[in-house]
Amino acid sequence: MTIRWGLVGASTIAREWVIGAIRATGGEVAALMSSDAARGQAFAHDNAIPLATTDLDALLLADIDAVYISTTNEKHRQQTLAAARAGKHVLCEKPLDLSVGGAVEMVRACTAAGVILGTNHHLRNAGTHRAMRAAIAAGRIGRPLFARVFHAVHLPPHLQGWRIADPSAGAGVIMDITVHDADTLRFVLGEEPVEVTAMVQEGGMGRPGIEDGVMGVARFESGLLAQFHDAFTTRFATTGFEVHGTEGSLIGTNCMTQKPVGDVLLRTAAGDELLPIDRTNLYEHALARFHGALRGEGIPSATGEDGVRSLAFAAACHEAVLGHGFYTVNSML
Ligand code: NDP
């Protein structure tokens, strides 16, 4: 069965990664909705999509099985609710919504409608992160004590729009990057965050009042402490993800990225070992899992609940920044 998709949003992420991943994993891109007729027509033409519309209801009436929602963040919730009402499965971009309560509403609406909701947290699909999760689950570093996430990047000029300027769209590095850290930490560690504290920076890229850098610390259920550093403003930093346990350390380098690159070193009393890494395209891994879920085989790699829990981390981070304190991570699930 070929899964037929409608795209909600003529976005960069759809163009750069997701359209290709849908097609590479046996799906068909049947229709597109854009709020702007000319932009939608041009996008559909450039990406060989047969139908373009400015009307979400028209898209939902088309012969499609699922929608991929990659509009700006404030639109995700209403578009997901409409898709659920129309009986379409939903793969939604992160953050699911601007509020945890709104994201919970999306999960509940999709459950009630009997449709599948996935969140496009790409990093848990990376071979590097899957290898670290497997090593931890196999006890190869003993009891994990600390994690460190290095996810400070330089936002490319073509993405320096609403992300650094529009609070109503959920601008700022916490909603853009910290949510990904939250999901990756939860996935690799296999446990949930409990509380978080953070401080933000306005380093010159974001409009006044919009953070473009953050450093924080979270405590997880086991007592593990995780440190995270995210930014839009660092041109020369490298990314990484480390977990340090009682019997060993996992040192992931160049792995907080959209590309299937990076390495993971396992260091124990036995010496250093580079873990074998599956180099599958992250978005194709996610789409293959989503297509499988629609065929009744397994669940999306990141579910709607995962999207809620990762957003709850980011929301607690925002609260901590505003209140200069420690804030409980409350997913409301
Ligand atoms: P874009 O800014 O490229 O697109 C978002 C919306 O902006 C589009 O839906 C489109 O509206 C509108 N838009 C696009 N181009 C123009 C233009 N030239 N002028 C005016 N408006 C325009 O966003 P991204 O692709 O960067 O992000 C979209 C979503 O995906 C966000 O939720 C983001 O957080 C998420 N994301 C996720 C990633 C991941 O790896 N999981 C990576 C990057 C983003 P319309 O559709 O109405 O035409």
Tab-separated table of C-alpha atoms and ligand atoms in Angstrom:
chain	number	residue	atom	x	y	z
A	1	MET	CA	0.000	0.000	0.000
A	2	THR	CA	1.458	3.374	-1.036
A	3	ILE	CA	0.850	6.020	1.599
A	4	ARG	CA	-0.358	9.265	0.091
A	5	TRP	CA	0.678	12.467	1.840
A	6	GLY	CA	-0.614	16.004	1.988
A	7	LEU	CA	1.925	18.608	3.040
A	8	VAL	CA	0.696	21.405	5.290
A	9	GLY	CA	3.306	24.107	4.842
A	10	ALA	CA	5.604	25.106	1.995
A	11	SER	CA	8.573	24.976	4.331
A	12	THR	CA	12.335	24.657	4.169
A	13	ILE	CA	12.357	21.417	6.152
A	14	ALA	CA	9.837	19.826	3.783
A	15	ARG	CA	11.903	20.880	0.757
A	16	GLU	CA	15.320	19.995	2.156
A	17	TRP	CA	14.559	16.689	3.882
A	18	VAL	CA	11.047	15.378	4.306
A	19	ILE	CA	9.720	15.244	0.728
A	20	GLY	CA	12.756	13.172	-0.238
A	21	ALA	CA	12.351	10.940	2.807
A	22	ILE	CA	8.663	10.301	2.051
A	23	ARG	CA	9.523	9.285	-1.508
A	24	ALA	CA	12.584	7.233	-0.521
A	25	THR	CA	10.465	5.136	1.839
A	26	GLY	CA	7.660	4.364	-0.589
A	27	GLY	CA	5.290	7.258	0.086
A	28	GLU	CA	3.760	9.624	-2.431
A	29	VAL	CA	3.447	13.396	-2.028
A	30	ALA	CA	-0.003	14.064	-3.447
A	31	ALA	CA	-0.880	17.595	-2.351
A	32	LEU	CA	0.371	20.763	-0.674
A	33	MET	CA	-1.274	23.545	1.281
A	34	SER	CA	0.374	26.952	1.538
A	35	SER	CA	-1.224	30.140	2.852
A	36	ASP	CA	0.098	31.944	-0.230
A	37	ALA	CA	-1.183	30.828	-3.658
A	38	ALA	CA	1.870	31.924	-5.656
A	39	ARG	CA	4.370	30.444	-3.180
A	40	GLY	CA	2.368	27.225	-3.027
A	41	GLN	CA	2.208	26.889	-6.837
A	42	ALA	CA	5.934	27.518	-7.182
A	43	PHE	CA	6.757	25.064	-4.374
A	44	ALA	CA	4.475	22.402	-5.875
A	45	HIS	CA	6.027	22.893	-9.308
A	46	ASP	CA	9.612	22.777	-8.033
A	47	ASN	CA	8.917	19.641	-6.000
A	48	ALA	CA	6.684	17.806	-8.519
A	49	ILE	CA	3.596	17.876	-6.272
A	50	PRO	CA	0.423	17.509	-8.378
A	51	LEU	CA	-2.004	19.602	-6.303
A	52	ALA	CA	-1.520	22.955	-4.530
A	53	THR	CA	-4.199	24.720	-2.517
A	54	THR	CA	-4.493	27.530	0.018
A	55	ASP	CA	-7.406	25.818	1.760
A	56	LEU	CA	-6.718	23.249	4.485
A	57	ASP	CA	-10.200	21.752	4.121
A	58	ALA	CA	-9.580	21.193	0.403
A	59	LEU	CA	-6.295	19.467	1.193
A	60	LEU	CA	-8.025	17.247	3.738
A	61	LEU	CA	-10.687	16.314	1.183
A	62	ALA	CA	-8.006	15.149	-1.267
A	63	ASP	CA	-7.171	11.460	-1.645
A	64	ILE	CA	-4.516	11.348	1.101
A	65	ASP	CA	-3.817	9.100	4.081
A	66	ALA	CA	-1.616	11.390	6.156
A	67	VAL	CA	-0.486	14.974	6.546
A	68	TYR	CA	2.960	16.313	7.345
A	69	ILE	CA	2.613	19.608	9.213
A	70	SER	CA	5.646	21.892	8.979
A	71	THR	CA	4.158	25.346	9.258
A	72	THR	CA	5.389	27.743	11.934
A	73	ASN	CA	4.835	26.456	15.453
A	74	GLU	CA	1.712	28.418	16.399
A	75	LYS	CA	-0.260	26.770	13.563
A	76	HIS	CA	0.512	23.118	14.389
A	77	ARG	CA	-2.287	22.574	16.894
A	78	GLN	CA	-5.258	23.804	14.869
A	79	GLN	CA	-3.994	22.059	11.737
A	80	THR	CA	-3.531	18.785	13.636
A	81	LEU	CA	-7.013	19.022	15.140
A	82	ALA	CA	-8.496	19.599	11.675
A	83	ALA	CA	-6.568	16.650	10.221
A	84	ALA	CA	-7.722	14.386	13.057
A	85	ARG	CA	-11.337	15.434	12.465
A	86	ALA	CA	-10.868	14.483	8.810
A	87	GLY	CA	-9.474	11.074	9.776
A	88	LYS	CA	-5.938	11.737	8.496
A	89	HIS	CA	-2.815	10.504	10.250
A	90	VAL	CA	-0.431	13.271	11.302
A	91	LEU	CA	3.318	13.673	11.358
A	92	CYS	CA	3.828	17.054	12.999
A	93	GLU	CA	6.945	19.120	13.396
A	94	LYS	CA	8.329	20.041	16.761
A	95	PRO	CA	7.445	21.767	18.983
A	96	LEU	CA	3.968	20.276	18.717
A	97	ASP	CA	2.482	23.488	20.094
A	98	LEU	CA	3.507	26.573	22.067
A	99	SER	CA	1.912	25.176	25.247
A	100	VAL	CA	2.003	21.749	26.866
A	101	GLY	CA	-1.772	21.806	27.317
A	102	GLY	CA	-2.233	22.457	23.594
A	103	ALA	CA	0.044	19.555	22.713
A	104	VAL	CA	-1.853	17.240	25.069
A	105	GLU	CA	-5.063	18.306	23.300
A	106	MET	CA	-3.486	17.251	19.985
A	107	VAL	CA	-2.556	13.820	21.346
A	108	ARG	CA	-6.032	13.297	22.769
A	109	ALA	CA	-7.768	14.435	19.573
A	110	CYS	CA	-5.726	12.030	17.450
A	111	THR	CA	-6.355	9.172	19.866
A	112	ALA	CA	-10.096	9.905	19.904
A	113	ALA	CA	-10.174	10.041	16.090
A	114	GLY	CA	-8.228	6.776	15.794
A	115	VAL	CA	-5.399	8.380	13.811
A	116	ILE	CA	-1.667	8.128	14.455
A	117	LEU	CA	0.253	11.202	15.628
A	118	GLY	CA	4.034	11.311	15.312
A	119	THR	CA	6.474	14.102	16.156
A	120	ASN	CA	9.348	14.758	13.802
A	121	HIS	CA	12.168	14.645	16.347
A	122	HIS	CA	14.837	13.604	13.861
A	123	LEU	CA	17.795	13.146	16.194
A	124	ARG	CA	16.554	9.949	17.841
A	125	ASN	CA	16.673	8.444	14.340
A	126	ALA	CA	20.427	9.016	14.055
A	127	GLY	CA	22.621	5.920	14.130
A	128	THR	CA	24.845	7.653	16.679
A	129	HIS	CA	22.026	8.161	19.179
A	130	ARG	CA	20.587	4.705	18.560
A	131	ALA	CA	24.035	3.219	19.238
A	132	MET	CA	24.358	5.168	22.503
A	133	ARG	CA	20.881	4.120	23.630
A	134	ALA	CA	21.691	0.459	22.907
A	135	ALA	CA	25.038	0.664	24.741
A	136	ILE	CA	23.402	2.156	27.823
A	137	ALA	CA	20.550	-0.368	27.786
A	138	ALA	CA	23.154	-3.164	27.560
A	139	GLY	CA	24.881	-1.799	30.671
A	140	ARG	CA	28.117	-0.971	28.867
A	141	ILE	CA	28.751	2.204	30.901
A	142	GLY	CA	27.270	0.898	34.147
A	143	ARG	CA	24.961	3.386	35.856
A	144	PRO	CA	24.730	6.659	33.899
A	145	LEU	CA	25.544	9.632	36.131
A	146	PHE	CA	25.912	12.633	33.832
A	147	ALA	CA	25.063	13.677	30.279
A	148	ARG	CA	26.278	16.686	28.313
A	149	VAL	CA	24.675	18.014	25.144
A	150	PHE	CA	26.585	20.406	22.897
A	151	HIS	CA	24.085	21.805	20.413
A	152	ALA	CA	25.301	25.354	19.829
A	153	VAL	CA	25.238	26.057	16.097
A	154	HIS	CA	25.068	28.983	13.704
A	155	LEU	CA	21.582	29.534	12.329
A	156	PRO	CA	22.033	29.794	8.546
A	157	PRO	CA	20.925	33.101	6.974
A	158	HIS	CA	17.948	31.506	5.154
A	159	LEU	CA	16.503	30.428	8.536
A	160	GLN	CA	17.022	33.810	10.252
A	161	GLY	CA	13.318	34.727	9.981
A	162	TRP	CA	10.523	34.008	12.469
A	163	ARG	CA	12.878	31.919	14.676
A	164	ILE	CA	14.722	35.032	15.834
A	165	ALA	CA	11.949	37.613	15.475
A	166	ASP	CA	8.399	36.426	16.106
A	167	PRO	CA	7.363	35.466	19.648
A	168	SER	CA	3.861	34.521	18.440
A	169	ALA	CA	5.441	31.765	16.301
A	170	GLY	CA	7.458	30.427	19.242
A	171	ALA	CA	10.749	32.130	18.411
A	172	GLY	CA	13.909	31.478	20.382
A	173	VAL	CA	16.485	28.787	20.782
A	174	ILE	CA	14.629	26.894	23.533
A	175	MET	CA	11.614	26.054	21.351
A	176	ASP	CA	13.834	25.441	18.346
A	177	ILE	CA	16.800	23.459	19.681
A	178	THR	CA	16.322	22.642	23.388
A	179	VAL	CA	13.185	20.603	22.574
A	180	HIS	CA	15.408	18.408	20.388
A	181	ASP	CA	17.935	18.001	23.214
A	182	ALA	CA	15.093	16.991	25.528
A	183	ASP	CA	13.868	14.344	23.131
A	184	THR	CA	17.367	13.016	22.451
A	185	LEU	CA	18.210	12.828	26.162
A	186	ARG	CA	14.958	11.002	26.902
A	187	PHE	CA	15.599	8.590	24.023
A	188	VAL	CA	19.260	7.842	24.710
A	189	LEU	CA	18.920	7.611	28.489
A	190	GLY	CA	15.569	5.807	28.467
A	191	GLU	CA	14.276	7.876	31.361
A	192	GLU	CA	12.308	11.071	31.970
A	193	PRO	CA	13.452	14.499	33.155
A	194	VAL	CA	12.149	15.707	36.508
A	195	GLU	CA	13.360	19.300	36.913
A	196	VAL	CA	15.343	21.854	34.994
A	197	THR	CA	17.094	25.155	35.473
A	198	ALA	CA	18.584	27.412	32.818
A	199	MET	CA	19.921	30.832	31.928
A	200	VAL	CA	19.558	32.456	28.521
A	201	GLN	CA	21.587	34.906	26.479
A	202	GLU	CA	20.718	37.549	23.899
A	203	GLY	CA	23.887	37.330	21.848
A	204	GLY	CA	23.004	39.658	18.984
A	205	MET	CA	21.096	37.544	16.493
A	206	GLY	CA	17.660	37.424	18.114
A	207	ARG	CA	15.443	40.491	18.300
A	208	PRO	CA	15.404	42.083	21.797
A	209	GLY	CA	13.677	39.743	24.246
A	210	ILE	CA	14.280	36.600	22.155
A	211	GLU	CA	16.972	34.275	23.471
A	212	ASP	CA	19.544	33.031	20.968
A	213	GLY	CA	21.604	31.052	23.459
A	214	VAL	CA	20.872	28.943	26.526
A	215	MET	CA	22.739	26.847	29.055
A	216	GLY	CA	20.941	24.668	31.536
A	217	VAL	CA	20.934	21.619	33.761
A	218	ALA	CA	18.222	19.005	34.171
A	219	ARG	CA	17.776	16.259	36.729
A	220	PHE	CA	16.370	12.933	35.533
A	221	GLU	CA	14.405	10.279	37.455
A	222	SER	CA	17.502	8.277	38.377
A	223	GLY	CA	19.261	11.367	39.712
A	224	LEU	CA	21.348	11.759	36.551
A	225	LEU	CA	22.266	15.376	35.770
A	226	ALA	CA	22.250	16.566	32.157
A	227	GLN	CA	23.875	19.760	30.974
A	228	PHE	CA	22.770	21.401	27.725
A	229	HIS	CA	24.143	24.266	25.645
A	230	ASP	CA	22.163	25.507	22.638
A	231	ALA	CA	22.712	28.560	20.477
A	232	PHE	CA	22.041	30.157	17.086
A	233	THR	CA	25.139	32.334	17.305
A	234	THR	CA	28.260	30.145	17.412
A	235	ARG	CA	29.956	29.907	14.031
A	236	PHE	CA	32.826	27.634	14.974
A	237	ALA	CA	31.522	25.262	17.657
A	238	THR	CA	31.227	21.495	17.196
A	239	THR	CA	28.259	19.492	18.409
A	240	GLY	CA	28.317	16.499	20.715
A	241	PHE	CA	26.455	14.284	23.137
A	242	GLU	CA	28.169	12.545	26.055
A	243	VAL	CA	27.003	10.185	28.777
A	244	HIS	CA	29.300	9.347	31.676
A	245	GLY	CA	28.554	6.298	33.815
A	246	THR	CA	30.088	4.328	36.667
A	247	GLU	CA	31.782	1.847	34.306
A	248	GLY	CA	32.386	3.889	31.177
A	249	SER	CA	31.720	6.943	29.048
A	250	LEU	CA	30.051	7.432	25.690
A	251	ILE	CA	31.474	10.353	23.737
A	252	GLY	CA	29.431	11.275	20.671
A	253	THR	CA	30.963	13.913	18.396
A	254	ASN	CA	29.408	15.869	15.522
A	255	CYS	CA	26.098	14.078	16.123
A	256	MET	CA	23.578	16.883	16.858
A	257	THR	CA	22.911	17.449	13.182
A	258	GLN	CA	20.463	16.616	10.410
A	259	LYS	CA	23.058	14.580	8.498
A	260	PRO	CA	23.883	10.897	9.148
A	261	VAL	CA	27.392	11.719	10.366
A	262	GLY	CA	29.305	11.709	13.656
A	263	ASP	CA	31.064	9.118	15.764
A	264	VAL	CA	30.608	7.529	19.157
A	265	LEU	CA	33.557	6.470	21.284
A	266	LEU	CA	32.980	4.022	24.139
A	267	ARG	CA	35.668	4.380	26.809
A	268	THR	CA	35.876	1.776	29.602
A	269	ALA	CA	38.558	0.045	31.674
A	270	ALA	CA	39.050	-2.221	28.637
A	271	GLY	CA	40.112	0.752	26.491
A	272	ASP	CA	38.590	2.836	23.702
A	273	GLU	CA	36.203	1.470	21.086
A	274	LEU	CA	34.457	3.268	18.235
A	275	LEU	CA	30.895	1.967	18.062
A	276	PRO	CA	29.600	0.803	14.660
A	277	ILE	CA	27.123	3.389	13.347
A	278	ASP	CA	24.207	2.882	10.948
A	279	ARG	CA	24.412	5.775	8.450
A	280	THR	CA	20.759	5.709	7.341
A	281	ASN	CA	19.349	9.172	6.557
A	282	LEU	CA	17.619	10.317	9.781
A	283	TYR	CA	14.447	11.517	8.065
A	284	GLU	CA	14.158	8.344	6.005
A	285	HIS	CA	14.471	6.299	9.193
A	286	ALA	CA	11.651	8.364	10.737
A	287	LEU	CA	9.431	8.119	7.645
A	288	ALA	CA	10.016	4.377	7.330
A	289	ARG	CA	8.879	3.987	10.935
A	290	PHE	CA	5.844	6.208	10.324
A	291	HIS	CA	4.863	4.303	7.207
A	292	GLY	CA	5.274	1.075	9.181
A	293	ALA	CA	3.012	2.379	11.946
A	294	LEU	CA	0.309	3.187	9.373
A	295	ARG	CA	0.553	-0.406	8.136
A	296	GLY	CA	0.121	-1.687	11.685
A	297	GLU	CA	3.809	-2.443	12.207
A	298	GLY	CA	5.083	-0.715	15.354
A	299	ILE	CA	4.798	2.933	16.331
A	300	PRO	CA	6.371	6.159	15.007
A	301	SER	CA	9.953	6.640	16.154
A	302	ALA	CA	8.771	9.685	18.134
A	303	THR	CA	5.104	9.568	19.125
A	304	GLY	CA	2.768	12.413	19.997
A	305	GLU	CA	3.447	11.674	23.673
A	306	ASP	CA	7.171	12.056	22.998
A	307	GLY	CA	6.428	15.450	21.480
A	308	VAL	CA	4.472	16.446	24.581
A	309	ARG	CA	7.198	15.312	26.979
A	310	SER	CA	9.960	17.089	25.073
A	311	LEU	CA	7.876	20.253	24.888
A	312	ALA	CA	7.254	19.997	28.656
A	313	PHE	CA	11.024	20.102	29.167
A	314	ALA	CA	11.295	23.248	27.024
A	315	ALA	CA	8.332	24.829	28.823
A	316	ALA	CA	9.940	24.123	32.209
A	317	CYS	CA	13.145	25.635	30.849
A	318	HIS	CA	11.251	28.824	29.937
A	319	GLU	CA	9.686	28.929	33.402
A	320	ALA	CA	13.094	28.502	35.000
A	321	VAL	CA	14.495	31.371	32.942
A	322	LEU	CA	11.601	33.659	33.881
A	323	GLY	CA	11.648	32.696	37.555
A	324	HIS	CA	15.392	32.195	37.998
A	325	GLY	CA	14.820	28.867	39.715
A	326	PHE	CA	14.233	25.150	39.363
A	327	TYR	CA	11.037	24.116	37.613
A	328	THR	CA	9.264	20.805	37.639
A	329	VAL	CA	8.868	19.132	34.244
A	330	ASN	CA	5.124	18.485	33.994
A	331	SER	CA	3.943	16.790	30.800
A	332	MET	CA	0.292	16.687	32.004
A	333	LEU	CA	-0.007	13.179	30.496
B	1	NDP	P1	10.069	27.926	7.090
B	1	NDP	O1	10.261	29.314	7.586
B	1	NDP	O2	10.885	27.490	5.921
B	1	NDP	O3	8.549	27.648	6.727
B	1	NDP	C1	7.525	27.873	7.684
B	1	NDP	C2	6.363	28.579	6.997
B	1	NDP	O4	6.795	29.842	6.553
B	1	NDP	C3	5.892	27.841	5.746
B	1	NDP	O5	4.872	26.956	6.098
B	1	NDP	C4	5.446	28.968	4.820
B	1	NDP	O6	4.064	29.230	4.934
B	1	NDP	C5	6.152	30.200	5.332
B	1	NDP	N1	7.157	30.608	4.358
B	1	NDP	C6	8.056	29.833	3.712
B	1	NDP	N2	8.792	30.562	2.875
B	1	NDP	C7	8.326	31.830	2.977
B	1	NDP	C8	8.665	33.047	2.348
B	1	NDP	N3	9.623	33.127	1.420
B	1	NDP	N4	7.998	34.165	2.717
B	1	NDP	C9	7.022	34.108	3.649
B	1	NDP	N5	6.656	32.958	4.268
B	1	NDP	C10	7.302	31.853	3.934
B	1	NDP	O7	10.257	26.979	8.359
B	1	NDP	P2	11.170	25.714	8.639
B	1	NDP	O8	11.105	24.710	7.569
B	1	NDP	O9	12.497	26.177	9.040
B	1	NDP	O10	10.386	25.156	9.949
B	1	NDP	C11	9.058	24.697	9.850
B	1	NDP	C12	8.715	23.852	11.065
B	1	NDP	O11	9.574	22.719	11.080
B	1	NDP	C13	8.879	24.513	12.408
B	1	NDP	O12	7.916	24.033	13.286
B	1	NDP	C14	10.267	24.056	12.863
B	1	NDP	O13	10.398	24.053	14.268
B	1	NDP	C15	10.325	22.673	12.292
B	1	NDP	N6	11.664	22.211	11.926
B	1	NDP	C16	12.043	20.945	12.265
B	1	NDP	C17	13.237	20.425	11.904
B	1	NDP	C18	13.566	19.013	12.207
B	1	NDP	O14	14.629	18.540	11.816
B	1	NDP	N7	12.711	18.266	12.867
B	1	NDP	C19	14.232	21.239	11.184
B	1	NDP	C20	13.733	22.540	10.804
B	1	NDP	C21	12.490	22.979	11.174
B	1	NDP	P3	3.000	28.553	3.930
B	1	NDP	O15	3.117	27.092	4.206
B	1	NDP	O16	1.699	29.117	4.368
B	1	NDP	O17	3.417	28.892	2.559
